[in-house]
mmCIF file of C-alpha atoms in Angstrom:
data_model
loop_
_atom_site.group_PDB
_atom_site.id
_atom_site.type_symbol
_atom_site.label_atom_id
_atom_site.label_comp_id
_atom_site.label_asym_id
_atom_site.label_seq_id
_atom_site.Cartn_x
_atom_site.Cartn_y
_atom_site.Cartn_z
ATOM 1 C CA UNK A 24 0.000 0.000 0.000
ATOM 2 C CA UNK A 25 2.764 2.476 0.728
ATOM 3 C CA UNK A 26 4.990 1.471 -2.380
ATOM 4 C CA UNK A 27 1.462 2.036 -4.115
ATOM 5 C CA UNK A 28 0.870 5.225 -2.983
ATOM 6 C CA UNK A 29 4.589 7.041 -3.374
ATOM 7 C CA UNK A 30 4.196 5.746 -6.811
ATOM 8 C CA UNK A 31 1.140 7.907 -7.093
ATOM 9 C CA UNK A 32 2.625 10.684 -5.735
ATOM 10 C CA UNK A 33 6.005 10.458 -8.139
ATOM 11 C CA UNK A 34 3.307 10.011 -10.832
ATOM 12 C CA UNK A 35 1.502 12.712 -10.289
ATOM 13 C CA UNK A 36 4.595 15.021 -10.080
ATOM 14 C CA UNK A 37 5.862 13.855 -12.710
ATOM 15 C CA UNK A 38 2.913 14.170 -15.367
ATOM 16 C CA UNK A 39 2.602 18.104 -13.872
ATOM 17 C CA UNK A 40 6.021 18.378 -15.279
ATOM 18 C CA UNK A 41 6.706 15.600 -17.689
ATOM 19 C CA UNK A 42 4.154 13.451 -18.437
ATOM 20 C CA UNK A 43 5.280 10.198 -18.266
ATOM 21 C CA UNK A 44 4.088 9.242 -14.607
ATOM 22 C CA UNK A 45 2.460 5.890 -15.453
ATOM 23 C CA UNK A 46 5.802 4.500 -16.191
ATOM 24 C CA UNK A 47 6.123 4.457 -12.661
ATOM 25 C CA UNK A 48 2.665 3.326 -11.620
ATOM 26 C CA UNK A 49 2.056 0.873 -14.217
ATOM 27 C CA UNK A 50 5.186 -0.925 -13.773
ATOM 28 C CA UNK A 51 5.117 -0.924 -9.754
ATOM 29 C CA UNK A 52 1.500 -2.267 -10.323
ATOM 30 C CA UNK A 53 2.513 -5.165 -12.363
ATOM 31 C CA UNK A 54 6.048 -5.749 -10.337
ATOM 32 C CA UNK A 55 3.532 -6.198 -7.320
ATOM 33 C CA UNK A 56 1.872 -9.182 -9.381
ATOM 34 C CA UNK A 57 -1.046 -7.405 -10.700
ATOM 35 C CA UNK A 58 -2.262 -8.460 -14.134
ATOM 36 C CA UNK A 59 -1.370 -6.122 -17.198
ATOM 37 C CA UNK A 60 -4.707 -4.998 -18.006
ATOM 38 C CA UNK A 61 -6.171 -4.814 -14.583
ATOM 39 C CA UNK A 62 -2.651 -2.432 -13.922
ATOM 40 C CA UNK A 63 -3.313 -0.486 -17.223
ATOM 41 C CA UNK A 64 -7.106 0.155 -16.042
ATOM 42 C CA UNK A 65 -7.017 0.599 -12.420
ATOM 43 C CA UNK A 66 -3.620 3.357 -13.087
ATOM 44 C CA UNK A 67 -5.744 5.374 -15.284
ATOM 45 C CA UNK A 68 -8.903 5.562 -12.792
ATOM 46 C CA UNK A 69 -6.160 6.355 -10.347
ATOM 47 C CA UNK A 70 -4.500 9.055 -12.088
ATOM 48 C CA UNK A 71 -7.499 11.160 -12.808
ATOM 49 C CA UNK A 72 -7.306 12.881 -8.874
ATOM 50 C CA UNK A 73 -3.697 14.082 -9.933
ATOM 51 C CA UNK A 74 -4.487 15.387 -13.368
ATOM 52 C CA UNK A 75 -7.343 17.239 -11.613
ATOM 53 C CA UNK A 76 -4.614 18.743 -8.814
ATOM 54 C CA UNK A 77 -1.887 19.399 -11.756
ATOM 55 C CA UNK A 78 -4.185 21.457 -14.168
ATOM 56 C CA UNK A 79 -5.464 23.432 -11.196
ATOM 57 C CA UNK A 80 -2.181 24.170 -10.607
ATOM 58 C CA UNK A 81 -1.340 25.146 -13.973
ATOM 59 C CA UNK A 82 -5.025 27.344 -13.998
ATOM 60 C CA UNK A 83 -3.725 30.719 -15.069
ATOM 61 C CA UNK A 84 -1.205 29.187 -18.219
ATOM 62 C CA UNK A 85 -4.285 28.172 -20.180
ATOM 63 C CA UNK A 86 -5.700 32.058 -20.158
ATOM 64 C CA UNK A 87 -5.435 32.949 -23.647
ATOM 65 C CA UNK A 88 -5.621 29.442 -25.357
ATOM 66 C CA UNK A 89 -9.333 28.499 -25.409
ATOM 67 C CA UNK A 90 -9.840 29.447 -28.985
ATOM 68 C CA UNK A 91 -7.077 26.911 -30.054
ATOM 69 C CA UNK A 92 -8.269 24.635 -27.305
ATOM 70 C CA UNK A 93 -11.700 23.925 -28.602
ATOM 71 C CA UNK A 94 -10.322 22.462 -31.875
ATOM 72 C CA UNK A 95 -7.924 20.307 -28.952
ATOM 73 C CA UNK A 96 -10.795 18.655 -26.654
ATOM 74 C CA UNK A 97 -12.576 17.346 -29.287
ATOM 75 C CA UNK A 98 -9.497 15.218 -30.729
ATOM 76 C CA UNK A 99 -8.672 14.253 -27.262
ATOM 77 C CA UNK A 100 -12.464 12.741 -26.796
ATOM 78 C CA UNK A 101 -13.035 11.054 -29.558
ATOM 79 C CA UNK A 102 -9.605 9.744 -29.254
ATOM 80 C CA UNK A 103 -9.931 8.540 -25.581
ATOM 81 C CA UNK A 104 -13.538 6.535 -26.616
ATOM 82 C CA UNK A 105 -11.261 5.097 -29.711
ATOM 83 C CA UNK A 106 -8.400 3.931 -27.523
ATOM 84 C CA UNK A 107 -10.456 3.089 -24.312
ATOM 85 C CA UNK A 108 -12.631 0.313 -26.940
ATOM 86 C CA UNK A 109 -9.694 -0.979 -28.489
ATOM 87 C CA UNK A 110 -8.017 -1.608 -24.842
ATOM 88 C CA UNK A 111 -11.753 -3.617 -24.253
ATOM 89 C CA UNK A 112 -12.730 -5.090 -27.365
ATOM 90 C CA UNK A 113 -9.241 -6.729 -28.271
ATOM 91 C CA UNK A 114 -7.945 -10.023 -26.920
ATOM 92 C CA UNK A 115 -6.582 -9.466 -23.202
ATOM 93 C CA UNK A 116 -3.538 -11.769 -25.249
ATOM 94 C CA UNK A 117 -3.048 -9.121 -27.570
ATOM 95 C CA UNK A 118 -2.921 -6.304 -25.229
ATOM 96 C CA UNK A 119 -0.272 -9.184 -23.244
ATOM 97 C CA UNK A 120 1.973 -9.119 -25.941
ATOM 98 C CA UNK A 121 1.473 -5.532 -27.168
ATOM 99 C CA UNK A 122 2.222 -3.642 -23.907
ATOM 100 C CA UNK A 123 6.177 -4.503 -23.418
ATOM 101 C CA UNK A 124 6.583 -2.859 -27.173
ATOM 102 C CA UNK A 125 4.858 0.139 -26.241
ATOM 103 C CA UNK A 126 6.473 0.078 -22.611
ATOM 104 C CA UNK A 127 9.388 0.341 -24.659
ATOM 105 C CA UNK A 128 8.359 3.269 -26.870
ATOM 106 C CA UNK A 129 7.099 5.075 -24.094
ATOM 107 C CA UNK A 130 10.460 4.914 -22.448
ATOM 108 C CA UNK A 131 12.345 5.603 -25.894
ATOM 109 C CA UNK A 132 10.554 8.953 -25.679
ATOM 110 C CA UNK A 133 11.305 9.959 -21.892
ATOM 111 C CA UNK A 134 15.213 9.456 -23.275
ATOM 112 C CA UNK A 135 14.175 11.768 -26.418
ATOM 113 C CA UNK A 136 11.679 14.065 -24.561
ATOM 114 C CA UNK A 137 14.678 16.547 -23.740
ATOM 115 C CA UNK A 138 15.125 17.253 -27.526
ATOM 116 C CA UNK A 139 11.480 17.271 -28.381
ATOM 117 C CA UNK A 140 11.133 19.887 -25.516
ATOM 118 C CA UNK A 141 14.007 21.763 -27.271
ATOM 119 C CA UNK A 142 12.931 21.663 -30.012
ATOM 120 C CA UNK A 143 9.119 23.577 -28.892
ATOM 121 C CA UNK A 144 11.535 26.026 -27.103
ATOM 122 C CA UNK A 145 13.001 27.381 -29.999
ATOM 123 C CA UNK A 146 10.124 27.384 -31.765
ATOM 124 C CA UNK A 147 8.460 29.583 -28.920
ATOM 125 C CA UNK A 148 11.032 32.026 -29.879
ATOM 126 C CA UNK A 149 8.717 33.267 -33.142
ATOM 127 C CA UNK A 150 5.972 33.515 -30.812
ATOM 128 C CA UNK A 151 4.440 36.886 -32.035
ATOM 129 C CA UNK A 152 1.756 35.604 -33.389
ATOM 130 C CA UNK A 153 -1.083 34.533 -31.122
ATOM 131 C CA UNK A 154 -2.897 31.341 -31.614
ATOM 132 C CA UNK A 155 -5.884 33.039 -33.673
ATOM 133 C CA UNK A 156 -3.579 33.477 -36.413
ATOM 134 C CA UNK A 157 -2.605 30.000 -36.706
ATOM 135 C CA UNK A 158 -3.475 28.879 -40.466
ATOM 136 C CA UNK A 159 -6.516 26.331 -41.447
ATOM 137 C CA UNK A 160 -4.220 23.380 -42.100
ATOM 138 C CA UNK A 161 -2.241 24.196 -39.120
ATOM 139 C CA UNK A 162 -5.043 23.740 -36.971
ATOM 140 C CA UNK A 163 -6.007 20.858 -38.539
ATOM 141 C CA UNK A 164 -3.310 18.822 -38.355
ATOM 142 C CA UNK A 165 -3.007 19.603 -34.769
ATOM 143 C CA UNK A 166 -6.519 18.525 -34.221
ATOM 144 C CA UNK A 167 -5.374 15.223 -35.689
ATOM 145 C CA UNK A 168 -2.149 14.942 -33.959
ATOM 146 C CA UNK A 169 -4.453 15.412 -30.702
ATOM 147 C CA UNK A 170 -6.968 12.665 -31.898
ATOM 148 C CA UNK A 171 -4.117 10.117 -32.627
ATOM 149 C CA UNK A 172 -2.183 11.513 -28.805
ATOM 150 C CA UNK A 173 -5.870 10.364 -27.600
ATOM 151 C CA UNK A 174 -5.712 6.847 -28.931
ATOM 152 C CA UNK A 175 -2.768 5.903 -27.702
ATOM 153 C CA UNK A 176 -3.734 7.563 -24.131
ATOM 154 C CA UNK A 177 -6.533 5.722 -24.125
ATOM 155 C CA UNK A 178 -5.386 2.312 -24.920
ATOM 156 C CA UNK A 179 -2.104 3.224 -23.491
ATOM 157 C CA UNK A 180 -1.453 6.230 -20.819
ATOM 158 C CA UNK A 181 2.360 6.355 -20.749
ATOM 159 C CA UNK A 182 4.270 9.629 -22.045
ATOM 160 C CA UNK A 183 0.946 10.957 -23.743
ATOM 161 C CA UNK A 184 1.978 13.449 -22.138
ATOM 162 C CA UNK A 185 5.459 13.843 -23.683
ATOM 163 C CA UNK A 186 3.736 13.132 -27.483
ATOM 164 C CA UNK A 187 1.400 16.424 -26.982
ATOM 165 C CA UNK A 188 4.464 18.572 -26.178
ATOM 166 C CA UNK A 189 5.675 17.130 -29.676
ATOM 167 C CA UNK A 190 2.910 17.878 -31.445
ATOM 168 C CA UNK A 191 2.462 21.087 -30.018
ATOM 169 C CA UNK A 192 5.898 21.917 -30.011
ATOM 170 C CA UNK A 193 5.810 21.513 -33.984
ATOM 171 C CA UNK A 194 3.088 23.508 -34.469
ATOM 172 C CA UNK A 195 2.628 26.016 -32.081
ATOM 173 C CA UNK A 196 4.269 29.499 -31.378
ATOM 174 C CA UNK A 197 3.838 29.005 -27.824
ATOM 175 C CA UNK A 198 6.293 28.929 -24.670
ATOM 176 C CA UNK A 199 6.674 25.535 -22.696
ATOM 177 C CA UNK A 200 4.469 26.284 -19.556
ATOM 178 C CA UNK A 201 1.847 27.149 -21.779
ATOM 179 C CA UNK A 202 1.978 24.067 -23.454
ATOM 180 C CA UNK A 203 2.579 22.087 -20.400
ATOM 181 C CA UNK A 204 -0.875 23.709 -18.938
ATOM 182 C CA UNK A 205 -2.765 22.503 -22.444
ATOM 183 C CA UNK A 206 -1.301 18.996 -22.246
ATOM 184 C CA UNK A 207 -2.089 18.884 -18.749
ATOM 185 C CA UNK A 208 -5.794 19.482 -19.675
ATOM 186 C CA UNK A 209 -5.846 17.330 -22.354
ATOM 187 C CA UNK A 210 -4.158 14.293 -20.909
ATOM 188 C CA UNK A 211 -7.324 14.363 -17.944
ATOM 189 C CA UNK A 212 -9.571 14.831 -20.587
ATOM 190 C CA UNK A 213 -8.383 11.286 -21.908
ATOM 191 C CA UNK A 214 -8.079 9.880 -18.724
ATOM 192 C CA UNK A 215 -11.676 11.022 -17.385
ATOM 193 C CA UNK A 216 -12.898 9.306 -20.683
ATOM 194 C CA UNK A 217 -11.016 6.237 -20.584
ATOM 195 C CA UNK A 218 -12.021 5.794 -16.662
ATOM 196 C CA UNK A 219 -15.432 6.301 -17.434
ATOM 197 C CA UNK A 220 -15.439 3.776 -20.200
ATOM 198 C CA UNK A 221 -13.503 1.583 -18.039
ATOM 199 C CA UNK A 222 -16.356 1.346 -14.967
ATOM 200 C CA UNK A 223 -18.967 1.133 -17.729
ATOM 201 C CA UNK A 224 -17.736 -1.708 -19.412
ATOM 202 C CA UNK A 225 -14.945 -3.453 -17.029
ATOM 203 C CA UNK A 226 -16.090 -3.215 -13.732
ATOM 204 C CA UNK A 227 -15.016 -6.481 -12.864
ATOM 205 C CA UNK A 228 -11.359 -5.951 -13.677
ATOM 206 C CA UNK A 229 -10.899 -3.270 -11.538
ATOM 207 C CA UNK A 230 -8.905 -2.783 -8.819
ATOM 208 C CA UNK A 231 -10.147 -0.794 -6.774
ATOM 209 C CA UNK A 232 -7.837 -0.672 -3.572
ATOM 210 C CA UNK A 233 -5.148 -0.006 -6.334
ATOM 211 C CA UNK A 234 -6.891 3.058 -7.777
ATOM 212 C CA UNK A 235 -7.482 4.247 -4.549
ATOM 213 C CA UNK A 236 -4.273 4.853 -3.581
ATOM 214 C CA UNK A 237 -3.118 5.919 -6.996
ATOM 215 C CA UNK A 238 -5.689 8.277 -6.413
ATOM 216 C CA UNK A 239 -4.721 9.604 -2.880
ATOM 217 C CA UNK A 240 -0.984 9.826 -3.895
ATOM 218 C CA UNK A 241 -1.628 11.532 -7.454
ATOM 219 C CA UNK A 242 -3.915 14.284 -5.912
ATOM 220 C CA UNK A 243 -0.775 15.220 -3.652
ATOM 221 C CA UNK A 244 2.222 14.545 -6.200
ATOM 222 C CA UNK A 245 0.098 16.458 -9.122
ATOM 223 C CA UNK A 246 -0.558 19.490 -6.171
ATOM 224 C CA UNK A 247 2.956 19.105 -5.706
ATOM 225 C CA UNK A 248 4.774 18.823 -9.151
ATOM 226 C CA UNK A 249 2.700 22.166 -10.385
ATOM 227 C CA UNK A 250 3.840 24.282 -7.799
ATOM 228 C CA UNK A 251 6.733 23.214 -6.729
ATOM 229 C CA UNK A 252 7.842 20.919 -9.139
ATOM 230 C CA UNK A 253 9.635 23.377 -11.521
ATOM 231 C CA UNK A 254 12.387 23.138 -9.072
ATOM 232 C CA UNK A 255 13.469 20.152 -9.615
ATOM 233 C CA UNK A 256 16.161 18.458 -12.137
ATOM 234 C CA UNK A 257 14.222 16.700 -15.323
ATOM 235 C CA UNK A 258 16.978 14.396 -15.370
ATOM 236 C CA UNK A 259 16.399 13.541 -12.209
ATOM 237 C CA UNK A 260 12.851 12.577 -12.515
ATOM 238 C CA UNK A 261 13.630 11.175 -16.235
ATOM 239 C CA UNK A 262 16.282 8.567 -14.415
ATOM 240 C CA UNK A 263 13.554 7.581 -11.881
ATOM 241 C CA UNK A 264 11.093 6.750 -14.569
ATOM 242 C CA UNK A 265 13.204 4.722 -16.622
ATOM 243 C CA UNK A 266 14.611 2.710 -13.363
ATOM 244 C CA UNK A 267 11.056 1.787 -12.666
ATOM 245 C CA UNK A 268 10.176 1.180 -16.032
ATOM 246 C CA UNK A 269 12.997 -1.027 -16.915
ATOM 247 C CA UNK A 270 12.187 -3.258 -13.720
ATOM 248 C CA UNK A 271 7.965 -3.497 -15.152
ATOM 249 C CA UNK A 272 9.392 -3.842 -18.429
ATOM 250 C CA UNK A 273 11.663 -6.994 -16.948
ATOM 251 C CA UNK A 274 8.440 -7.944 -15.217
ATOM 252 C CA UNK A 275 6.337 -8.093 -17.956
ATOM 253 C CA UNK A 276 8.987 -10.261 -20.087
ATOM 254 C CA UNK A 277 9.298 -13.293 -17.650
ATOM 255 C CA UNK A 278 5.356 -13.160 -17.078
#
């Protein structure tokens, strides 16, 4: 119960800042013996209490970005409900032999997620334009980029977060906290979905003590990591999720 909980609270922090904090949930989850999906499901019930805490904390970073944000939610719905039936509908085996490759994906992008962050900062530099200027196709594209970010969060939480600072970051002439407040946002908009879509349909492979404390120690750690957080070394948070992920990762292989 305790490991369970810290791991909330690191996860929380972490997807204020990073968003990758089910890398360290999901793999304690399974390390502790629970089953894949049942891990998968009852993290992203658990992690809705510390996306709630971390885009509260990030409240005044999203004044200004509503008009780009309504072409945003949308994606990020109809994306969750995509990803979220997938997860459901296809073979528990499939999803068994499915997760370790995205594990590894996920954790291929913490290592990258310094450059991709880079990258959005110098393209905040030519940010005289606001957001209502952004061209048709521009907003477009991001709308789809948003959609497919909401797939894979909904069949698949980890680094979402760090795959909407991409897009963004491509597309958008806006500074990282900004864009940090937006994913934020979006990345509870997929996990309310998927959650809900989860009770709905999977009840039964819930579990609930699990999500509890996920729950308890994301509302803290996502309180935490968006006031606080800014303070402390991304390369220090990066190492601790791919120690944690490496060990569910090594988990998951001699299941």
């Amino acid at each position: 119960m305790v490991l369970i909980i810290l791991a909330g609270v690191g996860a929380g922090a972490i997807n204020s800042l990073v968003g990758s904090g089910t890398l360290i949930t999901f793999p304690t989850l399974v390390t502790l013996g629970f089953a894949p999906l049942t891990a998968t499901i009852s993290n992203a019930i658990g992690l809705v209490a510390g996306g709630i805490s971390s885009t509260w904390a990030y409240r005044r970073e999203l004044g200004g970005q509503w008009a780009r944000l309504r072409w945003q939610i949308p994606g990020s719905l109809l994306g969750a409900v995509l990803g979220a039936y997938l997860l459901l509908h296809l073979p528990e085996s499939v999803f068994n032999r499915i997760v370790p490759a995205l594990l590894i994906g996920a954790l291929v992008l913490v290592v990258v997620g310094p450059r991709i962050q880079s990258l959005a900062q110098r393209r905040a530099v030519a940010a005289g334009r606001s957001v209502d200027q952004l061209s048709d196709g521009r907003l477009a594209a991001l709308a789809l980029g948003t959609f497919a970010v909401g797939v894979y969060g909904g069949y698949f939480a980890a680094a979402q977060g760090i795959l909407l600072i991409g897009v963004m970051g491509v597309l958008l002439p806006e500074s990282m906290q900004r864009m940090n407040a937006a994913k934020n946002l979006l990345v509870l908009i997929v996990n309310v979905v998927a959650a809900a879509a989860y009770v709905a349909t999977a009840f039964d492979r819930i579990s609930w003590p699990a999500a509890g404390l996920i729950a308890v120690g994301s509302l803290i750690g996502g309180y935490l990591g968006g006031h606080y957080g800014r303070r402390l070394s991304p390369n220090a948070l990066r190492a601790v999720i791919l120690v944690v992920g490496l060990i569910g990762l090594y988990r998951l292989m001699a299941v």
